[in-house]
GROMACS .gro file of C-alpha atoms in nm:
model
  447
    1UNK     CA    1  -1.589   2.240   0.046
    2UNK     CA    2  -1.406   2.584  -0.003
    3UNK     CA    3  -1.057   2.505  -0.098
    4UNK     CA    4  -1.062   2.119  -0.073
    5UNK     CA    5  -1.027   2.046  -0.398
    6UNK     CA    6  -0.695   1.945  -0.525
    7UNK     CA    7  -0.600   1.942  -0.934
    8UNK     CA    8  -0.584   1.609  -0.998
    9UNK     CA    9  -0.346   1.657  -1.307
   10UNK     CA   10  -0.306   1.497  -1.618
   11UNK     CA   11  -0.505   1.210  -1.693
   12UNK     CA   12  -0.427   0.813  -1.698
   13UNK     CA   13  -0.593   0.517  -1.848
   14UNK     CA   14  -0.708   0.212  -1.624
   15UNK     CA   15  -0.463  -0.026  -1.727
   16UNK     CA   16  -0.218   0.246  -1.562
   17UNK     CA   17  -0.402   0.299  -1.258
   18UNK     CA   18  -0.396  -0.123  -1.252
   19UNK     CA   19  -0.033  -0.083  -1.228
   20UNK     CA   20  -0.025   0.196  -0.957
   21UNK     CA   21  -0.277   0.007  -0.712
   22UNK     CA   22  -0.073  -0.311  -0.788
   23UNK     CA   23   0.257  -0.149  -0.737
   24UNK     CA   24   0.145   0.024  -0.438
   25UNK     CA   25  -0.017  -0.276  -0.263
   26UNK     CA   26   0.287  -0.591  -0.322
   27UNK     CA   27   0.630  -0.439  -0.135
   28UNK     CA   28   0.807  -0.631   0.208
   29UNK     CA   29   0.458  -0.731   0.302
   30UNK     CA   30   0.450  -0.959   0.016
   31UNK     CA   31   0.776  -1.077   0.073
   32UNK     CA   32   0.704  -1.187   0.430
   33UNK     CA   33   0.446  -1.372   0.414
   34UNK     CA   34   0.627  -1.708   0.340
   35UNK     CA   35   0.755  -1.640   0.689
   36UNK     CA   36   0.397  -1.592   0.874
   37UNK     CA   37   0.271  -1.912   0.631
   38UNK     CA   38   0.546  -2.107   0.790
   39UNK     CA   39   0.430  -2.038   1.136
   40UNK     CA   40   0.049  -2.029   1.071
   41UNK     CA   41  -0.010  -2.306   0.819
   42UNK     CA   42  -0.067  -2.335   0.476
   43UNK     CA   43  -0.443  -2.383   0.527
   44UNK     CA   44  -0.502  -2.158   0.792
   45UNK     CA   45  -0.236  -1.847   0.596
   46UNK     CA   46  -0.459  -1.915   0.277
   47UNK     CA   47  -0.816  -1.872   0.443
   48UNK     CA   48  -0.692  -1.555   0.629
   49UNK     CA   49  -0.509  -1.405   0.371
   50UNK     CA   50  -0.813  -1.436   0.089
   51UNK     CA   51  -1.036  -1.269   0.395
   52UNK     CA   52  -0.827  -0.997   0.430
   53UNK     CA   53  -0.791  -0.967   0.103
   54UNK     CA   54  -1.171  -0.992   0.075
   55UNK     CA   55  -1.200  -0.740   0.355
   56UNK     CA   56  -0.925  -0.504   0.181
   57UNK     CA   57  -1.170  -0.468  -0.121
   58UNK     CA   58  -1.480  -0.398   0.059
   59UNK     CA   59  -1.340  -0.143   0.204
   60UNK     CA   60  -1.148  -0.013  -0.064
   61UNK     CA   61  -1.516   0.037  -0.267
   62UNK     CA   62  -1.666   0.206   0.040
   63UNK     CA   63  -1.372   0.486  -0.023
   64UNK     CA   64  -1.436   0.520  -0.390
   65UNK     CA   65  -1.776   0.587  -0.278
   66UNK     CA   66  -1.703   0.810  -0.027
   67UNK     CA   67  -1.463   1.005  -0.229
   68UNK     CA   68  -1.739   1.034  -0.497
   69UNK     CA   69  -2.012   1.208  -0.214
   70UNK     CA   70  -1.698   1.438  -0.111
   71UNK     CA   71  -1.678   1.556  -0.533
   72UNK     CA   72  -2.040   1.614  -0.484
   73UNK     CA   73  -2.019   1.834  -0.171
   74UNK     CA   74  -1.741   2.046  -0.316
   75UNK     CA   75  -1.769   2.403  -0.488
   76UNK     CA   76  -1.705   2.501  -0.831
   77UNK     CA   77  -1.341   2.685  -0.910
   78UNK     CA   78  -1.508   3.042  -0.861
   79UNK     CA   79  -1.591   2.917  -0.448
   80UNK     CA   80  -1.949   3.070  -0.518
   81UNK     CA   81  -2.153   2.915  -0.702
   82UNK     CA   82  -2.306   2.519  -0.562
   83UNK     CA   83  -2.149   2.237  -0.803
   84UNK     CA   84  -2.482   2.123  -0.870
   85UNK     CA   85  -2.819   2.342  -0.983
   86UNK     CA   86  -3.167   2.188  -1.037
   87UNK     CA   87  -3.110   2.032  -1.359
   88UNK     CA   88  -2.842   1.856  -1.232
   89UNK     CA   89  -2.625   2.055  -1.492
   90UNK     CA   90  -2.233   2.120  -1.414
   91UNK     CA   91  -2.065   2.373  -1.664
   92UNK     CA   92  -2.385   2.313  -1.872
   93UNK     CA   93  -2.307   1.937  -1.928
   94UNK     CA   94  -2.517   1.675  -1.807
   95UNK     CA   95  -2.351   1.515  -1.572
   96UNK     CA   96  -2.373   1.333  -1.248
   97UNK     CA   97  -2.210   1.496  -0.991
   98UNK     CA   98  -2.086   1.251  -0.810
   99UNK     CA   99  -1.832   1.210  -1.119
  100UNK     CA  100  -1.482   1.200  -0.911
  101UNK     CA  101  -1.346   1.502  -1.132
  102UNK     CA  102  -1.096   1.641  -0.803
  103UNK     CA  103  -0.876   1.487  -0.600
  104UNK     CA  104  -1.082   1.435  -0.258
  105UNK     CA  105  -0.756   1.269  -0.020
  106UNK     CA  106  -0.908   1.073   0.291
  107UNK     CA  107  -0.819   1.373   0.545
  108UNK     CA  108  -1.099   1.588   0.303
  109UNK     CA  109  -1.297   1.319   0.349
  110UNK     CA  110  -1.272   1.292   0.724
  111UNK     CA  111  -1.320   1.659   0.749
  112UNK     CA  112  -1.640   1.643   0.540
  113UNK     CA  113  -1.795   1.392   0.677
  114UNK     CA  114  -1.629   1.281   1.045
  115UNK     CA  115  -1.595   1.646   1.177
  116UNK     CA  116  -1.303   1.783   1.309
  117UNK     CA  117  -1.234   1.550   1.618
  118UNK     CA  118  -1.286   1.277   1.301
  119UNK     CA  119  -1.038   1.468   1.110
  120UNK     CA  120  -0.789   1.507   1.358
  121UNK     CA  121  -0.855   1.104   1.455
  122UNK     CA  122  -0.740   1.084   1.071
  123UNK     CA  123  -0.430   1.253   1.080
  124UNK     CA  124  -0.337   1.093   1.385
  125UNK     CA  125  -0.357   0.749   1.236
  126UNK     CA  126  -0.263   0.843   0.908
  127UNK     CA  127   0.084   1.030   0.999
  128UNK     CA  128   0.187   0.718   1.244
  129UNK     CA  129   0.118   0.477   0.967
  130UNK     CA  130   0.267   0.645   0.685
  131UNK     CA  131   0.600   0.761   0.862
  132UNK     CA  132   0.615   0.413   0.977
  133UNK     CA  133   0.619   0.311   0.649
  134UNK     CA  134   0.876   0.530   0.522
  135UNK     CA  135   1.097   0.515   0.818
  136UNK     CA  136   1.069   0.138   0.738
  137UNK     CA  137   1.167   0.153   0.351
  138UNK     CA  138   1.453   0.429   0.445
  139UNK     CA  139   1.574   0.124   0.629
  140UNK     CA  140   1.550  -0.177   0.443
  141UNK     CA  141   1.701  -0.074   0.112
  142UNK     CA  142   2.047   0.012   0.242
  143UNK     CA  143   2.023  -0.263   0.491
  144UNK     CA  144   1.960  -0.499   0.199
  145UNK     CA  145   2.226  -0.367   0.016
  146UNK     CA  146   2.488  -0.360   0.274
  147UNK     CA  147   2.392  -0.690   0.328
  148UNK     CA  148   2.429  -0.817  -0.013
  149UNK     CA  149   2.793  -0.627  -0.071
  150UNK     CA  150   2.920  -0.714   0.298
  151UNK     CA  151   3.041  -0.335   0.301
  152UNK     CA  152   3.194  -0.099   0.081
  153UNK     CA  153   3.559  -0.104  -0.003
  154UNK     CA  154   3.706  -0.079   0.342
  155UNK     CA  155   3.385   0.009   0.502
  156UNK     CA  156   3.210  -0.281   0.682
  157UNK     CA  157   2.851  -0.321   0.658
  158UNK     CA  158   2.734  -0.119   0.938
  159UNK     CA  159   2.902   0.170   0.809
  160UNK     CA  160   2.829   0.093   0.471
  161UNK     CA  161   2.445   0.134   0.556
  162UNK     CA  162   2.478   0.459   0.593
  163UNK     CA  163   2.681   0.538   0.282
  164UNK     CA  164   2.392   0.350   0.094
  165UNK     CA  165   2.088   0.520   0.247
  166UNK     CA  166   2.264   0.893   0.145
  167UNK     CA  167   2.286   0.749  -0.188
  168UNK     CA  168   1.935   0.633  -0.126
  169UNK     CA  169   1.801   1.010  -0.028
  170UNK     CA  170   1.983   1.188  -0.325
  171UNK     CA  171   1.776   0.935  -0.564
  172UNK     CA  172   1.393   0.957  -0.427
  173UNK     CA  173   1.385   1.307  -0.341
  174UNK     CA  174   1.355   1.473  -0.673
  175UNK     CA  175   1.108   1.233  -0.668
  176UNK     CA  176   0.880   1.335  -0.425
  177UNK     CA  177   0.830   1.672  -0.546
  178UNK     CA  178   0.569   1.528  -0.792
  179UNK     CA  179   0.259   1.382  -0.843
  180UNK     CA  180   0.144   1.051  -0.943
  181UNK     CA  181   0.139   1.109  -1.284
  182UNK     CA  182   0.514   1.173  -1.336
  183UNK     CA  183   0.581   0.860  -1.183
  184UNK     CA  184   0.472   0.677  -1.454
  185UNK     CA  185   0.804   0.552  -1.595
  186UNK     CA  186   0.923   0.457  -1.267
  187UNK     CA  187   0.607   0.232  -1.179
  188UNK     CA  188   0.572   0.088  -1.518
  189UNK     CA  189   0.947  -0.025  -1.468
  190UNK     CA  190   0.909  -0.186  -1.110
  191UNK     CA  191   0.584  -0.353  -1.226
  192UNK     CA  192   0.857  -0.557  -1.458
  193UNK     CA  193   1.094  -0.587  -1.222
  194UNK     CA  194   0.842  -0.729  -0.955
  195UNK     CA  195   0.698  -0.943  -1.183
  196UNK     CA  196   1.050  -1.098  -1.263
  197UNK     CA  197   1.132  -1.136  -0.884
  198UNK     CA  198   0.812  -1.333  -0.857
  199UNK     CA  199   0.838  -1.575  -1.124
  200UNK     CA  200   1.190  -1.630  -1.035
  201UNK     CA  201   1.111  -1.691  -0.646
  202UNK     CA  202   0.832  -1.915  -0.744
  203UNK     CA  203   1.011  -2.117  -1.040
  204UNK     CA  204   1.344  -2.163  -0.808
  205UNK     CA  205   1.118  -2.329  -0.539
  206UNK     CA  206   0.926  -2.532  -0.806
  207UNK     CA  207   1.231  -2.647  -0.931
  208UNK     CA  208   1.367  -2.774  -0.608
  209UNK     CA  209   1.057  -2.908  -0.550
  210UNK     CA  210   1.078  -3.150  -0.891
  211UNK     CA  211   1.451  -3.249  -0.793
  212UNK     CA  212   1.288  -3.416  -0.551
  213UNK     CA  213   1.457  -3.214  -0.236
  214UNK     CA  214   1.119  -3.078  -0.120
  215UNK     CA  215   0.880  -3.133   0.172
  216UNK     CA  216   0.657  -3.384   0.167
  217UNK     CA  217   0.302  -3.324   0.251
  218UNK     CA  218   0.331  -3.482   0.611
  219UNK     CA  219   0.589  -3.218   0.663
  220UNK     CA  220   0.460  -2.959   0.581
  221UNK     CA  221   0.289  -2.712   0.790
  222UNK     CA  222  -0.118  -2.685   0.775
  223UNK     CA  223  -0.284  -2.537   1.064
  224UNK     CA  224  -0.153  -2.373   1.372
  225UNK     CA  225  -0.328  -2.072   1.556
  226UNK     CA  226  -0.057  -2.014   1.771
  227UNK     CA  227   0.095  -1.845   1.403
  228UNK     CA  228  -0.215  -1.645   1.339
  229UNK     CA  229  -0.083  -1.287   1.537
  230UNK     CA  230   0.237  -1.286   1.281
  231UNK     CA  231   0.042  -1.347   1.000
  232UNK     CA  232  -0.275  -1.078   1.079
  233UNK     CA  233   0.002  -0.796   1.081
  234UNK     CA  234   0.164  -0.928   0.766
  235UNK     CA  235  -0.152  -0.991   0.580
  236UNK     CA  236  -0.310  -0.638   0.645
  237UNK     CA  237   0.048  -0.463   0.595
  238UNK     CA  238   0.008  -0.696   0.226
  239UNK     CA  239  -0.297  -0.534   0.100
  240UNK     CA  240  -0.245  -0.164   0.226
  241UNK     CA  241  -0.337   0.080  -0.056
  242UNK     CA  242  -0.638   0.285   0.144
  243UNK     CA  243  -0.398   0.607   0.221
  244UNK     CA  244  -0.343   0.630  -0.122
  245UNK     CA  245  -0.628   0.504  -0.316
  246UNK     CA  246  -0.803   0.847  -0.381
  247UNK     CA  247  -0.486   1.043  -0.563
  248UNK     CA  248  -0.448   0.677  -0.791
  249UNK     CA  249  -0.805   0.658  -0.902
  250UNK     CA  250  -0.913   1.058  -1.001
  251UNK     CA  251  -0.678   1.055  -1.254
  252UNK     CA  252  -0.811   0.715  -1.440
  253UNK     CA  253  -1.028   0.901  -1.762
  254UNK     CA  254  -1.271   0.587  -1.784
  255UNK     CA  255  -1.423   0.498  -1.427
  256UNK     CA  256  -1.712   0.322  -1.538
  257UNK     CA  257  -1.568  -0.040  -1.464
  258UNK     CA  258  -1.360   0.107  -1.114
  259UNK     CA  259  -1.465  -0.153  -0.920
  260UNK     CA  260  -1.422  -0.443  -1.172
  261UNK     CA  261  -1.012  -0.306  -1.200
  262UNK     CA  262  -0.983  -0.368  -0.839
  263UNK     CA  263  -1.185  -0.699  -0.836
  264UNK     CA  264  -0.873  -0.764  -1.089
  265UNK     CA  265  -0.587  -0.616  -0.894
  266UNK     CA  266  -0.674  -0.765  -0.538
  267UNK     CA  267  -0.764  -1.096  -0.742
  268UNK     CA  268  -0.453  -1.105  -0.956
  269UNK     CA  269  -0.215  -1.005  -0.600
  270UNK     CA  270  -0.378  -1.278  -0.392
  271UNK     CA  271  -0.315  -1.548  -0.653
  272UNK     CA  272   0.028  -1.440  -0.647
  273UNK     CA  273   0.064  -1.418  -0.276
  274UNK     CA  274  -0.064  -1.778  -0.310
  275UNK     CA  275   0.125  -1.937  -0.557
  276UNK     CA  276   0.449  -1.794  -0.385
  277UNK     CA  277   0.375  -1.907  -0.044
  278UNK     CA  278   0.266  -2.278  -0.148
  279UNK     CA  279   0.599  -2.317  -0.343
  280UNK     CA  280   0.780  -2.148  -0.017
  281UNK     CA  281   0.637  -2.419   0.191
  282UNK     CA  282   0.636  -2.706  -0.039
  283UNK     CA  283   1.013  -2.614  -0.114
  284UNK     CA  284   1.203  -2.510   0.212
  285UNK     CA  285   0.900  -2.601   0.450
  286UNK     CA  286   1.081  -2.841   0.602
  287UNK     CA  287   1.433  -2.736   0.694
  288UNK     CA  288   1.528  -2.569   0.987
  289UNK     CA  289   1.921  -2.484   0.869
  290UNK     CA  290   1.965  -2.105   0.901
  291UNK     CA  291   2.086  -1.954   0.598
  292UNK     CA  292   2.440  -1.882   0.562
  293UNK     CA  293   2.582  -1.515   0.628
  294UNK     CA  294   2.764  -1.442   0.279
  295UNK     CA  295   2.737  -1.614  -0.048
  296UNK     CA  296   2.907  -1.930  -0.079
  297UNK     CA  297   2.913  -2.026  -0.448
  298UNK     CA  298   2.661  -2.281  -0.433
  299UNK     CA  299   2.276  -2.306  -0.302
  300UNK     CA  300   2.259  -2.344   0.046
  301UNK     CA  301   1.844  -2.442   0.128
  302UNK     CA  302   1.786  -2.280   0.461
  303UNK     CA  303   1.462  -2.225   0.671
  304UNK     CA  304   1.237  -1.942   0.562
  305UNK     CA  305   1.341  -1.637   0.658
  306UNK     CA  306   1.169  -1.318   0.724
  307UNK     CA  307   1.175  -1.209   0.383
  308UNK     CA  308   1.178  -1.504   0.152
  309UNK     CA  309   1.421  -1.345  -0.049
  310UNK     CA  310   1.709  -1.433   0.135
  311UNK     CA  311   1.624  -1.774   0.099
  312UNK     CA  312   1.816  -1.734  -0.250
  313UNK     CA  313   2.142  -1.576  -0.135
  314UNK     CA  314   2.339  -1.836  -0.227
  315UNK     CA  315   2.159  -1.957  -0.516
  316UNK     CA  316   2.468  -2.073  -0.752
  317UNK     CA  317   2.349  -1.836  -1.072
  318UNK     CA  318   2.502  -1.500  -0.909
  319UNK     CA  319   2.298  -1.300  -1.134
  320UNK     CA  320   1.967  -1.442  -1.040
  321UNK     CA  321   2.088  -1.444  -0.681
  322UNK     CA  322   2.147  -1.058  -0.690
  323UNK     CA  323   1.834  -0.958  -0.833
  324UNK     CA  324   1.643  -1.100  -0.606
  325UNK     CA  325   1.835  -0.997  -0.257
  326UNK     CA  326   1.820  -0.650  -0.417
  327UNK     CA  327   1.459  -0.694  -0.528
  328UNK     CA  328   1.332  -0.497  -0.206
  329UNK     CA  329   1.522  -0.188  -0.316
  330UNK     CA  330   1.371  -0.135  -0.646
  331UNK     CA  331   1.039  -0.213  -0.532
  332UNK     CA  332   1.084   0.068  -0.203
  333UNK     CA  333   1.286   0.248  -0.374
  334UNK     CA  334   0.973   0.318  -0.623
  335UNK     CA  335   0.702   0.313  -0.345
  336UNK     CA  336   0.882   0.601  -0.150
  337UNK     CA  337   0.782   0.878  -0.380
  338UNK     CA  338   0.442   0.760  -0.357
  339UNK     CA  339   0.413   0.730   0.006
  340UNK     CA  340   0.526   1.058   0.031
  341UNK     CA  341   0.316   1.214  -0.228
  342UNK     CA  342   0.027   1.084  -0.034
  343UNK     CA  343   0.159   1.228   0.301
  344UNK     CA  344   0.207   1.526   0.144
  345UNK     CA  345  -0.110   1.554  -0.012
  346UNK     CA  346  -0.311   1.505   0.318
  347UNK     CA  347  -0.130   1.729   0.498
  348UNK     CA  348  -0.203   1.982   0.279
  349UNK     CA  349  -0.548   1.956   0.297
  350UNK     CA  350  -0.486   1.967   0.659
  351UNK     CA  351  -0.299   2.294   0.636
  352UNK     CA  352  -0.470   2.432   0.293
  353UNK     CA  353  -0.273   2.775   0.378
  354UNK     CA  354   0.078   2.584   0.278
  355UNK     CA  355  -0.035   2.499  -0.111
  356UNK     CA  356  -0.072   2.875  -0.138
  357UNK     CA  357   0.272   2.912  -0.138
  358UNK     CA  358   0.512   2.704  -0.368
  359UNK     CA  359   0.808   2.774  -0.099
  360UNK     CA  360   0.640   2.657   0.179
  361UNK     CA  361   0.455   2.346  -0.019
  362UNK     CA  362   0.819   2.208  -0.159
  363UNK     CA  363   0.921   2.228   0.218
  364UNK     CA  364   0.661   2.005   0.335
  365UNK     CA  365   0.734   1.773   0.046
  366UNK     CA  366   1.108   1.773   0.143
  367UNK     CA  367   1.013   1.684   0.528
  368UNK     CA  368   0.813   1.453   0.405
  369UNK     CA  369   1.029   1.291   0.186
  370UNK     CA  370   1.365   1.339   0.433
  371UNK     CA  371   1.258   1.353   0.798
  372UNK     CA  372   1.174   0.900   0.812
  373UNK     CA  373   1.495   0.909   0.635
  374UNK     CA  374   1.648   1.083   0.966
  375UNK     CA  375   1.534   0.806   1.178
  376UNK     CA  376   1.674   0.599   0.913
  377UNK     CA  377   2.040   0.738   1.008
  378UNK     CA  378   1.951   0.736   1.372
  379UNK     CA  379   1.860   0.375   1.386
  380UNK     CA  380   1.803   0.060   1.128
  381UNK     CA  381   1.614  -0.117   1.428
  382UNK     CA  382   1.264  -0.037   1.324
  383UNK     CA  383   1.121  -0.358   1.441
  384UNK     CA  384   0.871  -0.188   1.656
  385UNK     CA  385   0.744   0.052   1.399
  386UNK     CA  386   0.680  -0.248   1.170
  387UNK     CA  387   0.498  -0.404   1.418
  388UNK     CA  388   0.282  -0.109   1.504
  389UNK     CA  389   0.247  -0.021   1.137
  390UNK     CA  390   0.134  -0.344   0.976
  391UNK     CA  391  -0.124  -0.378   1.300
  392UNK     CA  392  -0.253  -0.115   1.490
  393UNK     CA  393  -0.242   0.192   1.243
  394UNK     CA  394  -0.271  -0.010   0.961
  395UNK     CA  395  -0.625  -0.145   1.152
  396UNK     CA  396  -0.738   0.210   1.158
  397UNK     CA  397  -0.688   0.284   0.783
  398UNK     CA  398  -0.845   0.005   0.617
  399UNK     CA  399  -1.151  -0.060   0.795
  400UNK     CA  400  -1.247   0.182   1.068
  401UNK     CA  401  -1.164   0.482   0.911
  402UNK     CA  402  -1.336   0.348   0.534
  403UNK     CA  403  -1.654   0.177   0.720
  404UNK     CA  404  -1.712   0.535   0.933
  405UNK     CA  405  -1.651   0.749   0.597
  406UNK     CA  406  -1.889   0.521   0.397
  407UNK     CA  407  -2.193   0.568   0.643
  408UNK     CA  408  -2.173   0.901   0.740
  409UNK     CA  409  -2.145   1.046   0.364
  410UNK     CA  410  -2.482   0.845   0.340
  411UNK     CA  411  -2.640   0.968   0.592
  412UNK     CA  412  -2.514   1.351   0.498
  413UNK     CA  413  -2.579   1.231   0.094
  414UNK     CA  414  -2.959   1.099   0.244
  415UNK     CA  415  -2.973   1.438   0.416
  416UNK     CA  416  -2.905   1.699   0.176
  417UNK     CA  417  -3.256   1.776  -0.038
  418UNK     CA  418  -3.021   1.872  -0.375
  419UNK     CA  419  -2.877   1.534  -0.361
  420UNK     CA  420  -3.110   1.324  -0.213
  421UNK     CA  421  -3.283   1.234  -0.516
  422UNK     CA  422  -2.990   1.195  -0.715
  423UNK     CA  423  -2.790   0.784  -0.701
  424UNK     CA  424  -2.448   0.789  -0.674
  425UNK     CA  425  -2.264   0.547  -0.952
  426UNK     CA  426  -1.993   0.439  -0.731
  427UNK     CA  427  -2.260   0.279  -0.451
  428UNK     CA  428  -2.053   0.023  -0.322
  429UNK     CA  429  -2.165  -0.332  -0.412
  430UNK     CA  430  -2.165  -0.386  -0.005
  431UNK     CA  431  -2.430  -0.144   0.082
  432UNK     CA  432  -2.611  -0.280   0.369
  433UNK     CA  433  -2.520  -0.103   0.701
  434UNK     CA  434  -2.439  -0.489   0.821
  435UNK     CA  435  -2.177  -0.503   0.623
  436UNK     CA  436  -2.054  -0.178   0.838
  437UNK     CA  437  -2.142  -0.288   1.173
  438UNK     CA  438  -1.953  -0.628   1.090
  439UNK     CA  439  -1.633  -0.528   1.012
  440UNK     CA  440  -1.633  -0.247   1.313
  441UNK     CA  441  -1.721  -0.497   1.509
  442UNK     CA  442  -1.451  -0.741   1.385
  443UNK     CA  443  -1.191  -0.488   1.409
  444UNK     CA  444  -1.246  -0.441   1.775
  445UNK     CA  445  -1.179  -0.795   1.788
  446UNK     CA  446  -0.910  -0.791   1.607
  447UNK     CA  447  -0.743  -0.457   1.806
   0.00000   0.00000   0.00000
């Protein structure tokens, strides 16, 4: 399409794009899922969590192959010429053109292949879930910091909060005038952070386990449907990475094992999400204390809280007990650029006019980046934006929006005589239209 294309930048290898998708995909939904486990079961929270997870990467594959129809439906730099001639030849190199060269973000692909009631559908869902999900990290770094400092000098913690999110908007804004690429250094150092918080969450419950101050297996909880509405929000809002997918994966250089690095990354987060919550339960399954308000000097074991974080305020190594309480702001504080990248990104290829002008196209950046932030400093109660996030929008993005994307750029792929005859190498491995009706199907259930 005229204009759609987006320069995709400098290129990255897979093992960086491994670390995007897995940055971008464990945040606060990782952190409460302990919580949901607790009320659903351990048997029933792992079952639904490896099917959403299973879900999460069919549908992820159906957007890598939609993306790769939209590279092959776009025009050349000169906006004249087709992409593709009869010999299949692009710049005089054989290639296929379904090669994901440019940066095809999902509203491109919803005006491609949805139309423009499709498109606007899109935007709709799109902008509600990604403002909710900035509004949301605007308001849990502060609050987690004013809640692990108690205030600030002779500020309490309420108006601490908002001394701490000011600090918090000075730091991510430069931020979000770039693109993925210049990220790197920041995503390479929250991967080791994460990974740290992780192994310390899930060591400090084994260890309480093997003093012998765990549950025991009668106590623990296994199966409970009444639990199963918390944890479907949590688990979806745990493997979210659709909105961003396309601007992470053009810039990999080698594509040719794409779906095998996400077979990796969805693998390697569910074991994770797994190992954490059956140490949770196993550890602090059992108690029903509520945790202490401010740090007492020696572990407290309290009932899981809502992010299982907090379950460690008062774990007697300070140190250890500050990183993780602060965990959640290096982890959002990271994500935030992103988000906003990728809200930026598909609004511009909403409003194509706005990239023509570098003015106008740091603006949008800048309310993207700083108008969540303003609901931030009108109100930390978010609770029904994290609700409607994690569900209803999140619902939308990753499986009705991939599923309808996947089987109309076959049909238009099946359709087009230049293209017909030519396979696509990033077919999803779920290409029967069942696979389609099924999950539309399910998510009307599920809605």
């Amino acid at each position: 399409m005229a204009g759609g294309s987006t320069d995709p930048g400098a290129k990255y290898s897979s093992r960086i794009g491994f670390i995007y998708i897995f940055n971008l995909i464990i945040g606060t939904g990782a952190l409460a899922l302990p919580y949901a486990f607790l009320h659903s079961g351990l048997i029933l929270g792992l079952g639904f969590l490896l099917f959403i997870g299973f879900i999460a990467y069919i549908t992820a594959t159906w957007l890598i192959e939609a993306q790769a129809t939209a590279n092959a439906f776009m025009k050349t730099p000169d906006d004249e010429a087709p992409l593709i001639d009869k010999n299949n030849l692009i710049n005089g190199e054989q290639v296929s053109p379904f090669d994901i060269k440019n940066r095809a973000e999902v509203g491109l692909m919803a005006e491609l292949f949805l139309g423009k009631w499709g498109k606007m559908a899109f935007y709709a869902i799109l902008v509600i879930y990604l403002f909710g999900d900035l509004a949301i990290y605007a308001t849990v770094v502060p609050s987690s910091l004013a809640k692990f400092t108690g205030g600030l000098g002779s500020l309490d913690a309420h108006h601490a909060y908002y001394i701490y999110l000011s600090i918090f908007t000075v730091l991510v804004t430069p931020f979000s005038l770039f693109n993925f690429q210049k990220t790197k250094p920041l995503q390479i150092a929250t991967l080791v952070t994460r990974n740290l918080a992780f192994f310390l969450m899930i060591i400090l419950g084994i260890i309480f386990i093997a003093q012998g101050r765990g549950a025991d297996v009668s106590s623990v909880p296994w199966f409970d449907l009444s639990g199963l509405p918390t944890l479907f929000g949590t688990a979806i809002y745990a493997f979210m990475c659709h909105h961003s997918l396309p601007s992470i994966v053009t810039p990999i250089s080698d594509k040719s094992g794409l779906y095998k690095l996400l077979v990796v990354d969805f693998g390697s987060i569910f074991v994770a999400y797994g190992t954490l919550c059956i140490s949770a339960l196993f550890a602090f399954g059992n108690i029903e204390t509520p945790c202490p308000a401010e740090y007492t000097g020696s572990f407290v074991p309290c009932t899981i809280q809502d992010l299982y974080i907090f379950n460690f305020q008062t774990y007697n190594v300070r140190v250890i007990a500050a990183f993780l309480v602060l965990f959640p702001v290096f982890t959002l504080s990271t994500n935030y650029p992103l988000i906003t990248i990728t809200l930026r990104n598909n609004l511009l290829q909403l409003f194509p006019s706005i990239a023509q002008s570098r003015h106008r196209s740091i603006a949008l950046s800048l309310a993207c980046c700083l108008l969540p932030i303003g609901v931030a400093f009108i109100t930390s109660d978010v609770k029904f934006l994290v609700q409607f996030t994690g569900s209803y929008a999140g619902l939308g993005i990753m499986i009705v929006m991939p599923a309808l994307l996947v089987y109309y750029s076959r049909k238009r792929h099946a359709n087009t005589p230049a293209l017909a005859h030519i396979p696509n190498p990033f077919i999803s491995p779920f290409q029967g239209s069942i696979w389609i009706g099924a999950l539309l199907i399910l998510s009307g259930l599920f809605f």
